[in-house]
Amino acid sequence: MSVALLKDGETWTLRLAGIVNVSEADPLHAAAREAARGAPRIVVVECAGLEALDTCATQVLLALQLSLAATGGVLRLERVPPPVADLWRQAGLDVLMTQKP
């Protein structure tokens, strides 16, 4: 698993790669907390290298989205792999997250 938070003005990028699950969620939690505290206008979650993620990681992203929305910010998911998009769609979460191909 790899998590990287890149800061560029009002748009920050959270890059996820590999399998993100509860047993290795600490880096994701830390990056999400930092992004929430930094209050950027937009956080782009780059998912191109993402193989899979579990409900714990999904909850972290949803919490980040709520935190950003409270300050007028936006969480945008980009290049979400089909298996992850399917999981979110089946759980009814796809309508809660802004996705860009």
XYZ file of C-alpha atoms in Angstrom, residues 25 83 85 92:
4
model
C -4.840 2.190 7.367
C -13.867 -3.166 -8.855
C -16.399 1.694 -8.226
C -24.979 3.010 -2.452
